[in-house]
CSV table of C-alpha atoms in Angstrom, one decimal:
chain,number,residue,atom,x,y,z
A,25,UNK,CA,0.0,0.0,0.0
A,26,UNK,CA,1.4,3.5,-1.0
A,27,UNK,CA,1.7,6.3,1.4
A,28,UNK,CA,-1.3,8.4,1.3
A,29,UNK,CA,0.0,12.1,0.6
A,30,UNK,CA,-1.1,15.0,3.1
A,31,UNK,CA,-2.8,15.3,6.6
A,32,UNK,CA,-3.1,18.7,8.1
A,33,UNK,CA,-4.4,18.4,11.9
A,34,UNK,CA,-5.9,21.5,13.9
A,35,UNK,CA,-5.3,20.8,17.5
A,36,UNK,CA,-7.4,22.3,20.0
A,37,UNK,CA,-10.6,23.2,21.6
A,38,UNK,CA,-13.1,25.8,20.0
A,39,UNK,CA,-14.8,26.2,22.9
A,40,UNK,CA,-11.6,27.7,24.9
A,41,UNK,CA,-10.6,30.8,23.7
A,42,UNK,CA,-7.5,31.0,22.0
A,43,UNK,CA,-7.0,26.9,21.8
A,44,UNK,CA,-9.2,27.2,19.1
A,45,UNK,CA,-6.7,28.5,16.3
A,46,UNK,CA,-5.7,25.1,15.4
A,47,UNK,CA,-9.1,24.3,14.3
A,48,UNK,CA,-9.9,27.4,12.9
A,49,UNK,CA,-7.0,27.5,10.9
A,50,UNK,CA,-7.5,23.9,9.8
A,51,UNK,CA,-11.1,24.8,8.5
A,52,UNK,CA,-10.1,27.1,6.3
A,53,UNK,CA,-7.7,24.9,4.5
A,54,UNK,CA,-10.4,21.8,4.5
A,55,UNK,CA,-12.6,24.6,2.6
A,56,UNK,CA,-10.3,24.9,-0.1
A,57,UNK,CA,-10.7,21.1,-1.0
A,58,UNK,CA,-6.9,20.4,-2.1
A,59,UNK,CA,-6.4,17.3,-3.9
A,60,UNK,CA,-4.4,14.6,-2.1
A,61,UNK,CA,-5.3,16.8,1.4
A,62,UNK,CA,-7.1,15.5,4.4
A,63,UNK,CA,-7.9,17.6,7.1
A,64,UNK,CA,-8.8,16.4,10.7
A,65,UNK,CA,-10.2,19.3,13.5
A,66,UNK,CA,-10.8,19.7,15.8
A,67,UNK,CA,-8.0,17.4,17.2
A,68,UNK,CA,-9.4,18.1,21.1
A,69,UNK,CA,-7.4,14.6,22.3
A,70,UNK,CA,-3.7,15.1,20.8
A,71,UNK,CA,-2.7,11.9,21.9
A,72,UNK,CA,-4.4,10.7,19.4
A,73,UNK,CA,-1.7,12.3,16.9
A,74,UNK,CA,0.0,9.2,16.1
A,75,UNK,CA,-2.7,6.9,14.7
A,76,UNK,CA,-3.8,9.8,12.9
A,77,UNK,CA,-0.7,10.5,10.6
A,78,UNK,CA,0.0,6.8,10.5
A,79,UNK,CA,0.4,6.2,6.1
A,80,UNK,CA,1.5,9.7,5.6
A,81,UNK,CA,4.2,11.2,3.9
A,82,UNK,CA,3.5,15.1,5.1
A,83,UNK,CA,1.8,16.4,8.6
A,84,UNK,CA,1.0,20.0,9.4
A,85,UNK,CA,0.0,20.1,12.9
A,86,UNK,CA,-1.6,23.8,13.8
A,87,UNK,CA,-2.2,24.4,17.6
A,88,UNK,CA,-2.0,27.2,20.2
A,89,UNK,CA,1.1,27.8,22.0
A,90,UNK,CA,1.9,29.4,25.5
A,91,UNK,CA,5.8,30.4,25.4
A,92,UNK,CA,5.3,33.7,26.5
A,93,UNK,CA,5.9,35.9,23.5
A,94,UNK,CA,3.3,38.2,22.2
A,95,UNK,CA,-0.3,36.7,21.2
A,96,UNK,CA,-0.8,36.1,17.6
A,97,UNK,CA,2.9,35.2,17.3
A,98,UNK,CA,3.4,32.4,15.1
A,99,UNK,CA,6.1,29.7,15.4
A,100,UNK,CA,7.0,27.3,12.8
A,101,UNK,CA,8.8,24.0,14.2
A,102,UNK,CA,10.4,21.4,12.3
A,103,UNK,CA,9.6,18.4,14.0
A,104,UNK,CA,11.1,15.5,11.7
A,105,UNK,CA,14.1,17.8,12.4
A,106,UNK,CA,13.7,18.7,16.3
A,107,UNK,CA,11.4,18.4,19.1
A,108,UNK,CA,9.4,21.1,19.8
A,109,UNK,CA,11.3,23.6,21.5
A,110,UNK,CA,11.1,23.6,26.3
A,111,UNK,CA,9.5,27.3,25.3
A,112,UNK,CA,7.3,26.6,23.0
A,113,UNK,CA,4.6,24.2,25.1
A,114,UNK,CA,1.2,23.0,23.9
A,115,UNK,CA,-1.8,24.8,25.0
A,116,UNK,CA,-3.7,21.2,25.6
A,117,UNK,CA,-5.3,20.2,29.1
A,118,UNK,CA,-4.2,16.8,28.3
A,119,UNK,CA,-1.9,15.3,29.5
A,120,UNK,CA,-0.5,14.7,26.1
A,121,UNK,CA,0.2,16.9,23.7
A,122,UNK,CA,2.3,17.2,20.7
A,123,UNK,CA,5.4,17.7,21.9
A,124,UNK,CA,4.8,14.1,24.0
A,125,UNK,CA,3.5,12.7,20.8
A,126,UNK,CA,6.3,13.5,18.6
A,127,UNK,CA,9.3,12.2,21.2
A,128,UNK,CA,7.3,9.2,21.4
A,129,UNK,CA,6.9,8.8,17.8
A,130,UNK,CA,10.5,9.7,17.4
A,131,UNK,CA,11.4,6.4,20.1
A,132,UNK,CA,9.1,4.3,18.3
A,133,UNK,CA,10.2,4.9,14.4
A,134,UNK,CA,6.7,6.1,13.4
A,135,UNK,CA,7.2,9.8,13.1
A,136,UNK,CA,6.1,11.2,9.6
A,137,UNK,CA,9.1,11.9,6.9
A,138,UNK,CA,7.7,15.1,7.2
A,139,UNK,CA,6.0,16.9,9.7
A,140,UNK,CA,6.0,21.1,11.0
A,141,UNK,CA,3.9,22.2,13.7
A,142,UNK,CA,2.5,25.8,12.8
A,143,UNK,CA,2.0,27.2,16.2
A,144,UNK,CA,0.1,30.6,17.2
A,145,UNK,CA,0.9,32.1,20.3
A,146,UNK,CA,-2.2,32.5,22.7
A,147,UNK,CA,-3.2,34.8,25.3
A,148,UNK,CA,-6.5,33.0,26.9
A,149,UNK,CA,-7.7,30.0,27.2
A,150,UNK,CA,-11.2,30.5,29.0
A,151,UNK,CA,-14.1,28.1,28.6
A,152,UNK,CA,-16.5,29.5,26.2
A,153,UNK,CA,-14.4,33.0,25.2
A,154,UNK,CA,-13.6,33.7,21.9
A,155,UNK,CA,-10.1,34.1,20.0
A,156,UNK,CA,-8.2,36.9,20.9
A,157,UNK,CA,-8.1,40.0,18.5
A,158,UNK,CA,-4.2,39.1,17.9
A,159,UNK,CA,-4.5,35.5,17.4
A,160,UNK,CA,-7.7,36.6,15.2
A,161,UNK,CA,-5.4,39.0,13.3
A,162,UNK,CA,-2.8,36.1,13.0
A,163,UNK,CA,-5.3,33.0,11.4
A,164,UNK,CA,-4.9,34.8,7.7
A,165,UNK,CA,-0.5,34.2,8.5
A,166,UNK,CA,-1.1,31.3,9.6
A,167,UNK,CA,-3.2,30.1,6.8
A,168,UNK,CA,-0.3,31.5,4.6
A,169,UNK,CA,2.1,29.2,6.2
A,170,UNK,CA,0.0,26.2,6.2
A,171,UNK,CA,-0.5,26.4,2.6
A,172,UNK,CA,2.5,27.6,2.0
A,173,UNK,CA,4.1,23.8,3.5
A,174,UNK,CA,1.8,21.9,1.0
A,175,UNK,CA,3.4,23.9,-1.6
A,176,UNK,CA,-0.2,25.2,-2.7
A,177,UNK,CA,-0.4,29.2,-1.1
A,178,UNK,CA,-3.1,30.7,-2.5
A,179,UNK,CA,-4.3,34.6,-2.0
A,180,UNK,CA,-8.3,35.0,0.0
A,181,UNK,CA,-10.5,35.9,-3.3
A,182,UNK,CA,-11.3,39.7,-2.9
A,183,UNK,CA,-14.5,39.9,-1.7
A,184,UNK,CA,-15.8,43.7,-1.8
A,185,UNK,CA,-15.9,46.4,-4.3
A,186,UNK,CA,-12.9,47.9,-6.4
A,187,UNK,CA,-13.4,51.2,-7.4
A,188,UNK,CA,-11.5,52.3,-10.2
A,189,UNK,CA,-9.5,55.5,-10.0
Protein backbone atom coordinates (compact mmCIF):
# COMPACT_ATOMS: atom_id res chain seq x y z
CA UNK A 1 0.00 0.00 0.00
CA UNK A 2 1.37 3.53 -0.99
CA UNK A 3 1.66 6.32 1.43
CA UNK A 4 -1.31 8.41 1.34
CA UNK A 5 -0.04 12.13 0.56
CA UNK A 6 -1.05 15.00 3.10
CA UNK A 7 -2.81 15.31 6.57
CA UNK A 8 -3.13 18.71 8.13
CA UNK A 9 -4.39 18.38 11.87
CA UNK A 10 -5.88 21.47 13.95
CA UNK A 11 -5.30 20.76 17.48
CA UNK A 12 -7.44 22.31 20.05
CA UNK A 13 -10.57 23.23 21.60
CA UNK A 14 -13.09 25.79 19.96
CA UNK A 15 -14.76 26.24 22.87
CA UNK A 16 -11.60 27.65 24.89
CA UNK A 17 -10.61 30.77 23.75
CA UNK A 18 -7.48 30.98 22.04
CA UNK A 19 -7.03 26.90 21.83
CA UNK A 20 -9.20 27.20 19.14
CA UNK A 21 -6.73 28.48 16.34
CA UNK A 22 -5.65 25.05 15.39
CA UNK A 23 -9.05 24.25 14.34
CA UNK A 24 -9.91 27.38 12.93
CA UNK A 25 -7.03 27.50 10.87
CA UNK A 26 -7.47 23.93 9.76
CA UNK A 27 -11.09 24.76 8.54
CA UNK A 28 -10.07 27.13 6.28
CA UNK A 29 -7.75 24.89 4.46
CA UNK A 30 -10.43 21.76 4.49
CA UNK A 31 -12.60 24.62 2.57
CA UNK A 32 -10.28 24.85 -0.11
CA UNK A 33 -10.73 21.09 -1.02
CA UNK A 34 -6.89 20.36 -2.09
CA UNK A 35 -6.38 17.29 -3.89
CA UNK A 36 -4.37 14.55 -2.07
CA UNK A 37 -5.27 16.85 1.39
CA UNK A 38 -7.07 15.49 4.44
CA UNK A 39 -7.88 17.61 7.11
CA UNK A 40 -8.81 16.44 10.66
CA UNK A 41 -10.24 19.29 13.47
CA UNK A 42 -10.81 19.75 15.76
CA UNK A 43 -8.01 17.37 17.19
CA UNK A 44 -9.41 18.07 21.07
CA UNK A 45 -7.38 14.64 22.26
CA UNK A 46 -3.71 15.08 20.83
CA UNK A 47 -2.69 11.95 21.87
CA UNK A 48 -4.39 10.66 19.44
CA UNK A 49 -1.66 12.32 16.91
CA UNK A 50 -0.03 9.23 16.13
CA UNK A 51 -2.67 6.88 14.71
CA UNK A 52 -3.76 9.76 12.91
CA UNK A 53 -0.71 10.54 10.63
CA UNK A 54 -0.01 6.82 10.49
CA UNK A 55 0.39 6.24 6.09
CA UNK A 56 1.49 9.72 5.65
CA UNK A 57 4.20 11.19 3.87
CA UNK A 58 3.54 15.06 5.11
CA UNK A 59 1.76 16.43 8.56
CA UNK A 60 1.01 20.04 9.36
CA UNK A 61 0.01 20.08 12.93
CA UNK A 62 -1.64 23.77 13.82
CA UNK A 63 -2.23 24.38 17.59
CA UNK A 64 -2.01 27.18 20.21
CA UNK A 65 1.08 27.83 21.96
CA UNK A 66 1.93 29.42 25.46
CA UNK A 67 5.82 30.37 25.39
CA UNK A 68 5.32 33.70 26.51
CA UNK A 69 5.85 35.90 23.53
CA UNK A 70 3.29 38.25 22.20
CA UNK A 71 -0.25 36.73 21.23
CA UNK A 72 -0.78 36.10 17.60
CA UNK A 73 2.86 35.20 17.34
CA UNK A 74 3.44 32.43 15.15
CA UNK A 75 6.09 29.70 15.43
CA UNK A 76 7.00 27.32 12.76
CA UNK A 77 8.76 23.97 14.16
CA UNK A 78 10.36 21.37 12.33
CA UNK A 79 9.55 18.36 14.04
CA UNK A 80 11.07 15.48 11.68
CA UNK A 81 14.12 17.78 12.44
CA UNK A 82 13.69 18.69 16.34
CA UNK A 83 11.43 18.38 19.14
CA UNK A 84 9.40 21.13 19.80
CA UNK A 85 11.34 23.62 21.53
CA UNK A 86 11.06 23.59 26.26
CA UNK A 87 9.48 27.30 25.32
CA UNK A 88 7.32 26.65 23.05
CA UNK A 89 4.60 24.22 25.11
CA UNK A 90 1.19 23.03 23.87
CA UNK A 91 -1.84 24.75 25.04
CA UNK A 92 -3.65 21.19 25.56
CA UNK A 93 -5.31 20.24 29.11
CA UNK A 94 -4.15 16.80 28.35
CA UNK A 95 -1.94 15.28 29.53
CA UNK A 96 -0.46 14.65 26.09
CA UNK A 97 0.18 16.90 23.75
CA UNK A 98 2.29 17.20 20.67
CA UNK A 99 5.43 17.68 21.89
CA UNK A 100 4.81 14.13 24.03
CA UNK A 101 3.48 12.75 20.79
CA UNK A 102 6.33 13.46 18.56
CA UNK A 103 9.27 12.21 21.24
CA UNK A 104 7.27 9.24 21.37
CA UNK A 105 6.87 8.81 17.78
CA UNK A 106 10.47 9.65 17.38
CA UNK A 107 11.36 6.43 20.06
CA UNK A 108 9.10 4.26 18.25
CA UNK A 109 10.16 4.87 14.45
CA UNK A 110 6.70 6.09 13.39
CA UNK A 111 7.21 9.76 13.10
CA UNK A 112 6.15 11.17 9.63
CA UNK A 113 9.09 11.90 6.88
CA UNK A 114 7.73 15.10 7.15
CA UNK A 115 5.96 16.89 9.65
CA UNK A 116 5.95 21.09 11.05
CA UNK A 117 3.91 22.22 13.71
CA UNK A 118 2.47 25.83 12.84
CA UNK A 119 1.96 27.21 16.15
CA UNK A 120 0.06 30.58 17.21
CA UNK A 121 0.93 32.06 20.34
CA UNK A 122 -2.21 32.49 22.65
CA UNK A 123 -3.16 34.81 25.26
CA UNK A 124 -6.52 33.03 26.94
CA UNK A 125 -7.73 29.96 27.22
CA UNK A 126 -11.18 30.47 29.02
CA UNK A 127 -14.08 28.10 28.64
CA UNK A 128 -16.46 29.46 26.21
CA UNK A 129 -14.35 33.04 25.23
CA UNK A 130 -13.63 33.67 21.89
CA UNK A 131 -10.13 34.12 19.99
CA UNK A 132 -8.17 36.90 20.87
CA UNK A 133 -8.08 40.03 18.46
CA UNK A 134 -4.23 39.13 17.94
CA UNK A 135 -4.48 35.45 17.36
CA UNK A 136 -7.75 36.61 15.19
CA UNK A 137 -5.38 38.96 13.31
CA UNK A 138 -2.78 36.11 13.00
CA UNK A 139 -5.29 32.98 11.37
CA UNK A 140 -4.85 34.84 7.72
CA UNK A 141 -0.52 34.18 8.47
CA UNK A 142 -1.11 31.26 9.59
CA UNK A 143 -3.19 30.11 6.79
CA UNK A 144 -0.32 31.46 4.60
CA UNK A 145 2.05 29.16 6.23
CA UNK A 146 0.02 26.21 6.20
CA UNK A 147 -0.48 26.42 2.61
CA UNK A 148 2.48 27.59 2.02
CA UNK A 149 4.08 23.78 3.53
CA UNK A 150 1.76 21.90 0.98
CA UNK A 151 3.43 23.86 -1.58
CA UNK A 152 -0.21 25.22 -2.74
CA UNK A 153 -0.44 29.19 -1.11
CA UNK A 154 -3.05 30.68 -2.45
CA UNK A 155 -4.30 34.60 -1.97
CA UNK A 156 -8.27 34.96 -0.03
CA UNK A 157 -10.49 35.91 -3.30
CA UNK A 158 -11.26 39.71 -2.87
CA UNK A 159 -14.50 39.95 -1.71
CA UNK A 160 -15.85 43.70 -1.80
CA UNK A 161 -15.92 46.44 -4.28
CA UNK A 162 -12.90 47.86 -6.39
CA UNK A 163 -13.37 51.16 -7.41
CA UNK A 164 -11.54 52.34 -10.20
CA UNK A 165 -9.55 55.52 -10.02
Amino acid sequence: MSPRRTLVVGVGNPERGDDGVGPRVAAEVAARRLPGVAVVAPLLDPSRLADLWDGYERVVVIDAAWSGAAPGTMHRIDLAACDVPAGVSSASSHGWGVAECVALARCLGTLPPRIVAIAVEGAGFDHGAGLDAAVERAVPAALAAVLAELGTFSEPRFRGRLDKP
